[in-house]
Amino acid sequence: MSIWNMALGWGKRLLTLLLSVFLLVTAVFYVSRLAPGDPLVAYYGDRVERMTPDERAWAKDRLGLNDPITVQYVRWLGRALHGDFGISYQYKMDAAEVIASRAGNTLILGGAGFVLTFSLSLLLGVLCAWHEDGPLDRVLCKLGTAASCVPEFWLSLVFILVFSITLRWLPSSGAYSIGGGGLGDRLAHLALPVSVVVAGHLWYYAYMVRNRLLEEVRADYVLLAKSKGLTKGRVMFRHCLRNALPSYLSLMAISVPHILGGTYIVETVFSYPGLGTLSYESTRYQDYNLLMLLCLLSGTVVMVSGMAAQFINQRLDPRLSARDAAGVREP
Amino acid sequence: MPELLEVKHLSVSFFTHTGEVQAVRDVSFSLKAGEVLALVGESGCGKSVLCKSIMKLLPQTAKIKSGSILVNGADITHYRERDMHKLRGRLFSMVFQDPMTSLNPAMSIGEQIGEAVRVHRPRLSREALRARVLELMALVGIDRPEERMGLYPHHFSGGMRQRAVLAIALAGDPAILFADEPTTALDVTIQAQILDLLRDVQHKLGTATVFVTHDLGVVARVADRVAVMYAGKIVEIGTAEEIFYDPRHPYTWGLLRALPALSKGRDTLYAIPGMPPTLVNPPRGDAFACRNEYALAIDYQEEPPMFQVTDTHYAATWLLDPRAPEVTPPSGGGIHAG
Amino acid sequence: MPDEILLDVQRLTHRYPLTRTMSVKALDNLSFQIIRGEIYGLVGESGSGKSTAARCVMNLYRPQTGKILYKGIDTCYPKAFRANRRMLQASRQLVFQDSASSLNPRMKVCDIIAEPMRLQRITPPRGTLRAEAEFQLKYVGMDPGYLDKYPPELSGGQRQRVAIARALAMEPELLVADEPIASLDVSIQAQIVNLFKHLQAEHGFSFLFIAHDLAMVEFLCDRVGVMYRGRLVEEAPAAQLFARPLHPYTQALLSAIPIPDPRRERARRPLEFHGEELPPESVWIEASPRHFVLKDGRDER
Amino acid sequence: MNGAFERVGIRPLPPEPAAKPQRRRGAPVLSAVLLSAIAAGCLACGLFAAKDPSYMDLEHCAVPPGNAFWFGTDTMGRDIFSMIWHGGRLSLFIGVTAAAVSTVLGVVFGAVSGCAPGWLDAALMRLTEIWLSVPSLLLTVLLQAALGRASPLSLALVIGASDWTAIAKVVRTEVRQLRNSEYILAAKSMGGGFFYLLRRHLAPNFIPSILFMVVMNVRTAIAAESTLSFMGLGLPLETVTWGSMLSLSEKALLSGAWWIILIPGGFLTVTLLCVTSLGDYLRKSASRRERNL
């Protein structure tokens, strides 16, 4: 397969990606306007209730909400293509700016959760696979299944109840104390939300690693590797883990949006000022422009991470790159 | 000549959720340095389990129930994993049935062979390692080894992969090579090449070989001695000549008669009636009795012991008991020399 | 009475696409005929295209070019196939190599055997479908007690018998068996081959037997075609082919089979065949009556 | 002993003792018992939880568990004990209905995609990807908005409609795999049409492998309902479910009324655990059967 062909393949994928994001955005645009509720509330707050019909009409006109949906859509799309995503009704600021001001917090929370989840799950997965069916493996499996059943919001509540209210060890809300505070303060505010994020996802991935490794351990080539005289550790790490790693990495790539998106609930419970609370508010109060931009963002993250996963798989796994060049045998 | 490998009354069982599967039942045999012993039998007779249990490559559900395994006089029956990996590769190594799955698909051939060399000689320099890998690849008849070192298994055909597996098995200069149906998954023409290769290598290096197969033709080509297995037991063991030209066990007669080459011009092929028994509940007495037209009443009661025919030839059938009636083996039951 | 040709395969070519631009040629101008009532063996090593040929004959694959005439009907031509669908589906039956995957693991033996009759809406001659299944099962030498078992509970040989019973329930005129004994043990192989021979003698169906085991082919078949890389390199009556193979590939193939006789076997040196590609200008000639061989066109000149 | 050495030839074997029916290892007995107890309690709640779950006894707000109120009352003075059982009924109903909806959607979508020609299959799979790329909470909110007022049934439909992709993917892969298996080829060559193949051959083979996903979907749906109601995006406060009970927890946190959080949440978690272990068991026994085939 030549470089040209490869470029062609990726170009095609990029095109479908753009198309998918476009479809997604269109669908969300139309569906969100079907929802009952009054976007004016987001902009004018309580004043809306005291408005006369004329004032309402004027206000709607000012926000461009009187035109047919398709006209609104075309206008939005035209502006969006120029990088103008409109203003957030609630914050009365550029939607992009609102998001930019919150994105950092979510990235810190999600990023910390992501790194911890994946390093811990790799560790746990290898540990379980090593002691397959032993007491440690069984206990961990049971514990993990139990932990993955607890709904995130409830776990957050219990954590707050235990660590903030009863023990008073850690703060229960926000990203930092009012009036700033140093790194320690930030970390203290992060501790509970991050542990909920990790607890919610950890076992799913650890179990995946465990099963993937065991699949490799049962493969025939392990017998040959053992009969060479390799130790169990060498077989496990040099052969099994190495073969399981590409699929684990691509799984990591796919789950970027899952873990980032999973912060949604946690952010709301802990009143953590991130994109999660933002998207919760924007759906609740029909803050259309903000909602659209958030959807665009999350759609892009999902699709890009999907592509990254495919890329990782193809580059790291010689079996797959061989399939591309199938038919070429025996030089 | 001292015995290189001695297996005494070995029994191996698998403990599954359907019960205990007695895969190997009271097997004894020995192997001298440099000789080729063929283990013949139908699938499920325990021949492959026997090899893997000697190398301790069986899954955790399998247990050695009784008996002992001696290598160079040392008892390795109760060796743990950490003792075993020092023996594997150097004392004995194995070639597996399916070359398509027995190589790591994500590692280049050169790397896999190199790893096998390095295990036993960790202080080898890079150049020396490379030279040794090339030497091994040339030994097993892989042309242009320099080019092919960096290739992955999927670039290779079945025959080539089996050569690579053989190179890996030979990397540590093992004293014993277990070859578990190494040619079954290959085409006949490739099988012939691999068999010749095995024989050449065996002559060159003097590696004692245990060759597992179900094909008597292959046995005739490679084996010095033959052990016939049925339902987890060795029922007859002897030199190749003795087994082919003077078989004593009715099962061996049946196997030889069932060869289509020997039914030329006949209307029907000879077929051993019935099916092999399950090893969950092996029948009482001789497991082969219910398929054996020469069965004696005692076969259904009591397991036959090994009767000695010559110094090298033993068979487990009551027909060899002095009290048994005289039975003429069926024509085709032994191939007449000449 | 002149031999009636039941199946006439003409210049069949089939490619498997690999990528958009590459493909593998599985069949290359394959032609052969099966006469009513004969057992035709197709042998070759893996990748020679013999299974593809069987599947084309059974209309499971559509060849790119070429014709398959069954009783004079071109079955590759969709219109002709549709017009004769019921006859074609009933009178040609297939037995696969791997009985573990060709029988639905979640169906009982009696349903498996009765399936073709149910599909073709044939009134069973012995009353009920179950009675018919029982008869067929006994016919292939199995106890009726197995009727209510599931395939995973049976041994390989028993499963293959069930597959044969299913095929025979339709009283086929052409039976195609794609490596039916390759996954069985030697002693069971002999049982199944005997069964085939016995059934063929009794029913008189034509039989396309595909195998890589030459010894069994020699025993069972009337005529044998040898395939190499999608082409037929030699075709002759079985006895003649095994006594006097002409094509170097056939010779290599025959000499590669080990003989179960230590003294003779060790003294022997198998022939090798190095013709990687068959020259395209090869010609198909009749070397002796009914014995055809593919000759390198360049030798002739 | 002469008789013993008489030649008798082949004798039929005594019939093998029939295999003993064995107890399946690792059957989740405890989970099954607990789950049936909870389900029975919810169904028969009228019999023993006599108090009206929606009655607000404003004189007894946030009373800790005691003799009068076994599980205490919430901040609005409602009796938690009867809320648990009445609300559980609704939660379970939503879970089961949503799982049924997602199963039907997933199986239809997956089967069509699995049997369709390549281009259609690719298009359908792209569609599921797009579907997946909308954050699930957002998706349910949008769907809910499109359906109009929130009621238990509409919420179940919404949750079901947002959660069918996993089943669709599994069904599609299974169908693709089975489609090339030899017994399908055999049935085809005997003249079996598409619906015959689907009914007799495909469905019996993929049903066991999706059964556990269905059970897991019940779990996801119960969890989703409680999360949505907790966040105020699902059912209103007056409709009692385990989730809506928990939406009062912010006030409860301030007053340290642990029972308002721990008791409904505990029931919810135990139910989810039981459903999960049942699902796990189903998956294990399905894969064990696969290995035995």
JSON list of C-alpha atoms in Angstrom, two decimals, chain C residues 128-264:
[
{"chain": "C", "resi": 128, "resn": "THR", "atom": "CA", "xyz": [-44.28, -38.11, 9.29]},
{"chain": "C", "resi": 129, "resn": "LEU", "atom": "CA", "xyz": [-41.07, -36.13, 8.96]},
{"chain": "C", "resi": 130, "resn": "ARG", "atom": "CA", "xyz": [-39.85, -37.77, 12.13]},
{"chain": "C", "resi": 131, "resn": "ALA", "atom": "CA", "xyz": [-40.41, -41.26, 10.77]},
{"chain": "C", "resi": 132, "resn": "GLU", "atom": "CA", "xyz": [-38.55, -40.24, 7.65]},
{"chain": "C", "resi": 133, "resn": "ALA", "atom": "CA", "xyz": [-35.67, -38.84, 9.70]},
{"chain": "C", "resi": 134, "resn": "GLU", "atom": "CA", "xyz": [-35.56, -42.02, 11.73]},
{"chain": "C", "resi": 135, "resn": "PHE", "atom": "CA", "xyz": [-35.41, -44.12, 8.57]},
{"chain": "C", "resi": 136, "resn": "GLN", "atom": "CA", "xyz": [-32.61, -42.04, 7.08]},
{"chain": "C", "resi": 137, "resn": "LEU", "atom": "CA", "xyz": [-30.66, -42.16, 10.33]},
{"chain": "C", "resi": 138, "resn": "LYS", "atom": "CA", "xyz": [-30.87, -45.93, 10.49]},
{"chain": "C", "resi": 139, "resn": "TYR", "atom": "CA", "xyz": [-29.91, -46.02, 6.84]},
{"chain": "C", "resi": 140, "resn": "VAL", "atom": "CA", "xyz": [-26.58, -44.34, 7.53]},
{"chain": "C", "resi": 141, "resn": "GLY", "atom": "CA", "xyz": [-25.97, -46.78, 10.36]},
{"chain": "C", "resi": 142, "resn": "MET", "atom": "CA", "xyz": [-26.99, -44.83, 13.43]},
{"chain": "C", "resi": 143, "resn": "ASP", "atom": "CA", "xyz": [-29.28, -45.69, 16.27]},
{"chain": "C", "resi": 144, "resn": "PRO", "atom": "CA", "xyz": [-32.68, -43.90, 16.24]},
{"chain": "C", "resi": 145, "resn": "GLY", "atom": "CA", "xyz": [-31.94, -42.93, 19.84]},
{"chain": "C", "resi": 146, "resn": "TYR", "atom": "CA", "xyz": [-29.86, -40.09, 18.46]},
{"chain": "C", "resi": 147, "resn": "LEU", "atom": "CA", "xyz": [-32.89, -38.35, 16.92]},
{"chain": "C", "resi": 148, "resn": "ASP", "atom": "CA", "xyz": [-33.38, -36.04, 19.86]},
{"chain": "C", "resi": 149, "resn": "LYS", "atom": "CA", "xyz": [-29.73, -35.20, 20.41]},
{"chain": "C", "resi": 150, "resn": "TYR", "atom": "CA", "xyz": [-27.98, -31.99, 19.42]},
{"chain": "C", "resi": 151, "resn": "PRO", "atom": "CA", "xyz": [-24.90, -31.99, 17.17]},
{"chain": "C", "resi": 152, "resn": "PRO", "atom": "CA", "xyz": [-22.45, -31.00, 19.91]},
{"chain": "C", "resi": 153, "resn": "GLU", "atom": "CA", "xyz": [-23.38, -34.18, 21.75]},
{"chain": "C", "resi": 154, "resn": "LEU", "atom": "CA", "xyz": [-22.26, -36.35, 18.84]},
{"chain": "C", "resi": 155, "resn": "SER", "atom": "CA", "xyz": [-18.77, -37.38, 17.76]},
{"chain": "C", "resi": 156, "resn": "GLY", "atom": "CA", "xyz": [-17.31, -36.16, 14.50]},
{"chain": "C", "resi": 157, "resn": "GLY", "atom": "CA", "xyz": [-18.09, -39.37, 12.64]},
{"chain": "C", "resi": 158, "resn": "GLN", "atom": "CA", "xyz": [-21.66, -39.41, 13.87]},
{"chain": "C", "resi": 159, "resn": "ARG", "atom": "CA", "xyz": [-22.16, -35.81, 12.85]},
{"chain": "C", "resi": 160, "resn": "GLN", "atom": "CA", "xyz": [-20.88, -36.54, 9.39]},
{"chain": "C", "resi": 161, "resn": "ARG", "atom": "CA", "xyz": [-23.35, -39.41, 9.18]},
{"chain": "C", "resi": 162, "resn": "VAL", "atom": "CA", "xyz": [-26.15, -37.03, 10.11]},
{"chain": "C", "resi": 163, "resn": "ALA", "atom": "CA", "xyz": [-25.00, -34.63, 7.40]},
{"chain": "C", "resi": 164, "resn": "ILE", "atom": "CA", "xyz": [-25.05, -37.48, 4.91]},
{"chain": "C", "resi": 165, "resn": "ALA", "atom": "CA", "xyz": [-28.51, -38.56, 6.06]},
{"chain": "C", "resi": 166, "resn": "ARG", "atom": "CA", "xyz": [-29.74, -35.02, 5.55]},
{"chain": "C", "resi": 167, "resn": "ALA", "atom": "CA", "xyz": [-28.35, -34.95, 2.03]},
{"chain": "C", "resi": 168, "resn": "LEU", "atom": "CA", "xyz": [-29.75, -38.37, 1.14]},
{"chain": "C", "resi": 169, "resn": "ALA", "atom": "CA", "xyz": [-33.23, -37.62, 2.45]},
{"chain": "C", "resi": 170, "resn": "MET", "atom": "CA", "xyz": [-33.84, -35.73, -0.76]},
{"chain": "C", "resi": 171, "resn": "GLU", "atom": "CA", "xyz": [-32.85, -38.67, -2.97]},
{"chain": "C", "resi": 172, "resn": "PRO", "atom": "CA", "xyz": [-30.36, -36.46, -4.81]},
{"chain": "C", "resi": 173, "resn": "GLU", "atom": "CA", "xyz": [-29.08, -37.12, -8.30]},
{"chain": "C", "resi": 174, "resn": "LEU", "atom": "CA", "xyz": [-25.87, -35.29, -7.61]},
{"chain": "C", "resi": 175, "resn": "LEU", "atom": "CA", "xyz": [-24.10, -35.37, -4.26]},
{"chain": "C", "resi": 176, "resn": "VAL", "atom": "CA", "xyz": [-21.23, -32.96, -3.74]},
{"chain": "C", "resi": 177, "resn": "ALA", "atom": "CA", "xyz": [-18.98, -33.71, -0.78]},
{"chain": "C", "resi": 178, "resn": "ASP", "atom": "CA", "xyz": [-16.39, -31.10, 0.10]},
{"chain": "C", "resi": 179, "resn": "GLU", "atom": "CA", "xyz": [-13.61, -32.87, 2.02]},
{"chain": "C", "resi": 180, "resn": "PRO", "atom": "CA", "xyz": [-16.13, -34.88, 4.02]},
{"chain": "C", "resi": 181, "resn": "ILE", "atom": "CA", "xyz": [-13.53, -36.98, 5.80]},
{"chain": "C", "resi": 182, "resn": "ALA", "atom": "CA", "xyz": [-10.66, -34.54, 6.28]},
{"chain": "C", "resi": 183, "resn": "SER", "atom": "CA", "xyz": [-11.49, -33.73, 9.89]},
{"chain": "C", "resi": 184, "resn": "LEU", "atom": "CA", "xyz": [-12.08, -37.33, 11.00]},
{"chain": "C", "resi": 185, "resn": "ASP", "atom": "CA", "xyz": [-9.86, -39.97, 12.55]},
{"chain": "C", "resi": 186, "resn": "VAL", "atom": "CA", "xyz": [-8.37, -42.62, 10.33]},
{"chain": "C", "resi": 187, "resn": "SER", "atom": "CA", "xyz": [-10.54, -45.46, 11.56]},
{"chain": "C", "resi": 188, "resn": "ILE", "atom": "CA", "xyz": [-13.67, -43.31, 11.27]},
{"chain": "C", "resi": 189, "resn": "GLN", "atom": "CA", "xyz": [-12.62, -42.09, 7.82]},
{"chain": "C", "resi": 190, "resn": "ALA", "atom": "CA", "xyz": [-12.72, -45.66, 6.58]},
{"chain": "C", "resi": 191, "resn": "GLN", "atom": "CA", "xyz": [-16.21, -46.11, 8.01]},
{"chain": "C", "resi": 192, "resn": "ILE", "atom": "CA", "xyz": [-17.50, -43.01, 6.23]},
{"chain": "C", "resi": 193, "resn": "VAL", "atom": "CA", "xyz": [-15.85, -43.86, 2.92]},
{"chain": "C", "resi": 194, "resn": "ASN", "atom": "CA", "xyz": [-17.36, -47.33, 3.07]},
{"chain": "C", "resi": 195, "resn": "LEU", "atom": "CA", "xyz": [-20.71, -45.75, 3.76]},
{"chain": "C", "resi": 196, "resn": "PHE", "atom": "CA", "xyz": [-20.36, -43.47, 0.75]},
{"chain": "C", "resi": 197, "resn": "LYS", "atom": "CA", "xyz": [-19.43, -46.33, -1.50]},
{"chain": "C", "resi": 198, "resn": "HIS", "atom": "CA", "xyz": [-22.28, -48.45, -0.27]},
{"chain": "C", "resi": 199, "resn": "LEU", "atom": "CA", "xyz": [-24.85, -45.66, -0.60]},
{"chain": "C", "resi": 200, "resn": "GLN", "atom": "CA", "xyz": [-23.69, -44.74, -4.05]},
{"chain": "C", "resi": 201, "resn": "ALA", "atom": "CA", "xyz": [-23.97, -48.33, -5.21]},
{"chain": "C", "resi": 202, "resn": "GLU", "atom": "CA", "xyz": [-27.49, -48.50, -3.86]},
{"chain": "C", "resi": 203, "resn": "HIS", "atom": "CA", "xyz": [-28.83, -45.11, -4.97]},
{"chain": "C", "resi": 204, "resn": "GLY", "atom": "CA", "xyz": [-26.80, -44.65, -8.11]},
{"chain": "C", "resi": 205, "resn": "PHE", "atom": "CA", "xyz": [-26.39, -40.91, -7.61]},
{"chain": "C", "resi": 206, "resn": "SER", "atom": "CA", "xyz": [-23.53, -39.09, -9.24]},
{"chain": "C", "resi": 207, "resn": "PHE", "atom": "CA", "xyz": [-20.93, -38.05, -6.75]},
{"chain": "C", "resi": 208, "resn": "LEU", "atom": "CA", "xyz": [-18.44, -35.22, -6.77]},
{"chain": "C", "resi": 209, "resn": "PHE", "atom": "CA", "xyz": [-15.95, -36.12, -4.06]},
{"chain": "C", "resi": 210, "resn": "ILE", "atom": "CA", "xyz": [-13.44, -33.48, -3.10]},
{"chain": "C", "resi": 211, "resn": "ALA", "atom": "CA", "xyz": [-10.44, -34.47, -1.05]},
{"chain": "C", "resi": 212, "resn": "HIS", "atom": "CA", "xyz": [-6.77, -34.01, -0.47]},
{"chain": "C", "resi": 213, "resn": "ASP", "atom": "CA", "xyz": [-6.24, -37.57, 0.68]},
{"chain": "C", "resi": 214, "resn": "LEU", "atom": "CA", "xyz": [-5.20, -39.40, -2.44]},
{"chain": "C", "resi": 215, "resn": "ALA", "atom": "CA", "xyz": [-5.39, -42.86, -0.96]},
{"chain": "C", "resi": 216, "resn": "MET", "atom": "CA", "xyz": [-9.09, -42.52, -0.20]},
{"chain": "C", "resi": 217, "resn": "VAL", "atom": "CA", "xyz": [-9.75, -41.05, -3.62]},
{"chain": "C", "resi": 218, "resn": "GLU", "atom": "CA", "xyz": [-8.07, -43.98, -5.29]},
{"chain": "C", "resi": 219, "resn": "PHE", "atom": "CA", "xyz": [-10.25, -46.36, -3.36]},
{"chain": "C", "resi": 220, "resn": "LEU", "atom": "CA", "xyz": [-13.55, -44.56, -3.86]},
{"chain": "C", "resi": 221, "resn": "CYS", "atom": "CA", "xyz": [-13.55, -42.77, -7.19]},
{"chain": "C", "resi": 222, "resn": "ASP", "atom": "CA", "xyz": [-14.11, -43.83, -10.77]},
{"chain": "C", "resi": 223, "resn": "ARG", "atom": "CA", "xyz": [-12.45, -40.83, -12.33]},
{"chain": "C", "resi": 224, "resn": "VAL", "atom": "CA", "xyz": [-10.12, -38.31, -10.75]},
{"chain": "C", "resi": 225, "resn": "GLY", "atom": "CA", "xyz": [-9.16, -34.75, -11.64]},
{"chain": "C", "resi": 226, "resn": "VAL", "atom": "CA", "xyz": [-6.07, -33.19, -10.12]},
{"chain": "C", "resi": 227, "resn": "MET", "atom": "CA", "xyz": [-6.19, -29.45, -9.46]},
{"chain": "C", "resi": 228, "resn": "TYR", "atom": "CA", "xyz": [-3.30, -27.09, -9.06]},
{"chain": "C", "resi": 229, "resn": "ARG", "atom": "CA", "xyz": [-3.73, -23.35, -8.55]},
{"chain": "C", "resi": 230, "resn": "GLY", "atom": "CA", "xyz": [-7.26, -23.26, -9.87]},
{"chain": "C", "resi": 231, "resn": "ARG", "atom": "CA", "xyz": [-6.57, -25.36, -12.94]},
{"chain": "C", "resi": 232, "resn": "LEU", "atom": "CA", "xyz": [-7.03, -28.99, -13.79]},
{"chain": "C", "resi": 233, "resn": "VAL", "atom": "CA", "xyz": [-3.62, -30.46, -14.58]},
{"chain": "C", "resi": 234, "resn": "GLU", "atom": "CA", "xyz": [-4.60, -34.06, -15.12]},
{"chain": "C", "resi": 235, "resn": "GLU", "atom": "CA", "xyz": [-7.74, -36.15, -15.37]},
{"chain": "C", "resi": 236, "resn": "ALA", "atom": "CA", "xyz": [-8.00, -39.91, -15.76]},
{"chain": "C", "resi": 237, "resn": "PRO", "atom": "CA", "xyz": [-9.78, -43.01, -14.52]},
{"chain": "C", "resi": 238, "resn": "ALA", "atom": "CA", "xyz": [-8.58, -43.59, -10.97]},
{"chain": "C", "resi": 239, "resn": "ALA", "atom": "CA", "xyz": [-6.61, -46.76, -11.55]},
{"chain": "C", "resi": 240, "resn": "GLN", "atom": "CA", "xyz": [-4.84, -45.27, -14.53]},
{"chain": "C", "resi": 241, "resn": "LEU", "atom": "CA", "xyz": [-4.00, -42.02, -12.78]},
{"chain": "C", "resi": 242, "resn": "PHE", "atom": "CA", "xyz": [-2.45, -43.78, -9.82]},
{"chain": "C", "resi": 243, "resn": "ALA", "atom": "CA", "xyz": [-0.60, -46.31, -11.97]},
{"chain": "C", "resi": 244, "resn": "ARG", "atom": "CA", "xyz": [0.76, -43.88, -14.54]},
{"chain": "C", "resi": 245, "resn": "PRO", "atom": "CA", "xyz": [0.63, -40.24, -13.48]},
{"chain": "C", "resi": 246, "resn": "LEU", "atom": "CA", "xyz": [1.78, -38.01, -16.33]},
{"chain": "C", "resi": 247, "resn": "HIS", "atom": "CA", "xyz": [1.86, -34.47, -15.04]},
{"chain": "C", "resi": 248, "resn": "PRO", "atom": "CA", "xyz": [4.89, -33.68, -12.87]},
{"chain": "C", "resi": 249, "resn": "TYR", "atom": "CA", "xyz": [2.65, -32.20, -10.21]},
{"chain": "C", "resi": 250, "resn": "THR", "atom": "CA", "xyz": [0.58, -35.37, -9.98]},
{"chain": "C", "resi": 251, "resn": "GLN", "atom": "CA", "xyz": [3.77, -37.36, -9.78]},
{"chain": "C", "resi": 252, "resn": "ALA", "atom": "CA", "xyz": [5.09, -35.20, -6.95]},
{"chain": "C", "resi": 253, "resn": "LEU", "atom": "CA", "xyz": [1.78, -35.37, -5.14]},
{"chain": "C", "resi": 254, "resn": "LEU", "atom": "CA", "xyz": [1.66, -39.16, -5.35]},
{"chain": "C", "resi": 255, "resn": "SER", "atom": "CA", "xyz": [5.24, -39.64, -4.30]},
{"chain": "C", "resi": 256, "resn": "ALA", "atom": "CA", "xyz": [4.77, -37.34, -1.31]},
{"chain": "C", "resi": 257, "resn": "ILE", "atom": "CA", "xyz": [2.36, -39.76, 0.38]},
{"chain": "C", "resi": 258, "resn": "PRO", "atom": "CA", "xyz": [4.35, -41.74, 2.89]},
{"chain": "C", "resi": 259, "resn": "ILE", "atom": "CA", "xyz": [3.99, -45.50, 2.60]},
{"chain": "C", "resi": 260, "resn": "PRO", "atom": "CA", "xyz": [3.23, -47.31, 5.85]},
{"chain": "C", "resi": 261, "resn": "ASP", "atom": "CA", "xyz": [6.16, -49.65, 5.47]},
{"chain": "C", "resi": 262, "resn": "PRO", "atom": "CA", "xyz": [9.36, -48.57, 7.22]},
{"chain": "C", "resi": 263, "resn": "ARG", "atom": "CA", "xyz": [11.91, -50.30, 5.01]},
{"chain": "C", "resi": 264, "resn": "ARG", "atom": "CA", "xyz": [10.43, -49.20, 1.72]}
]
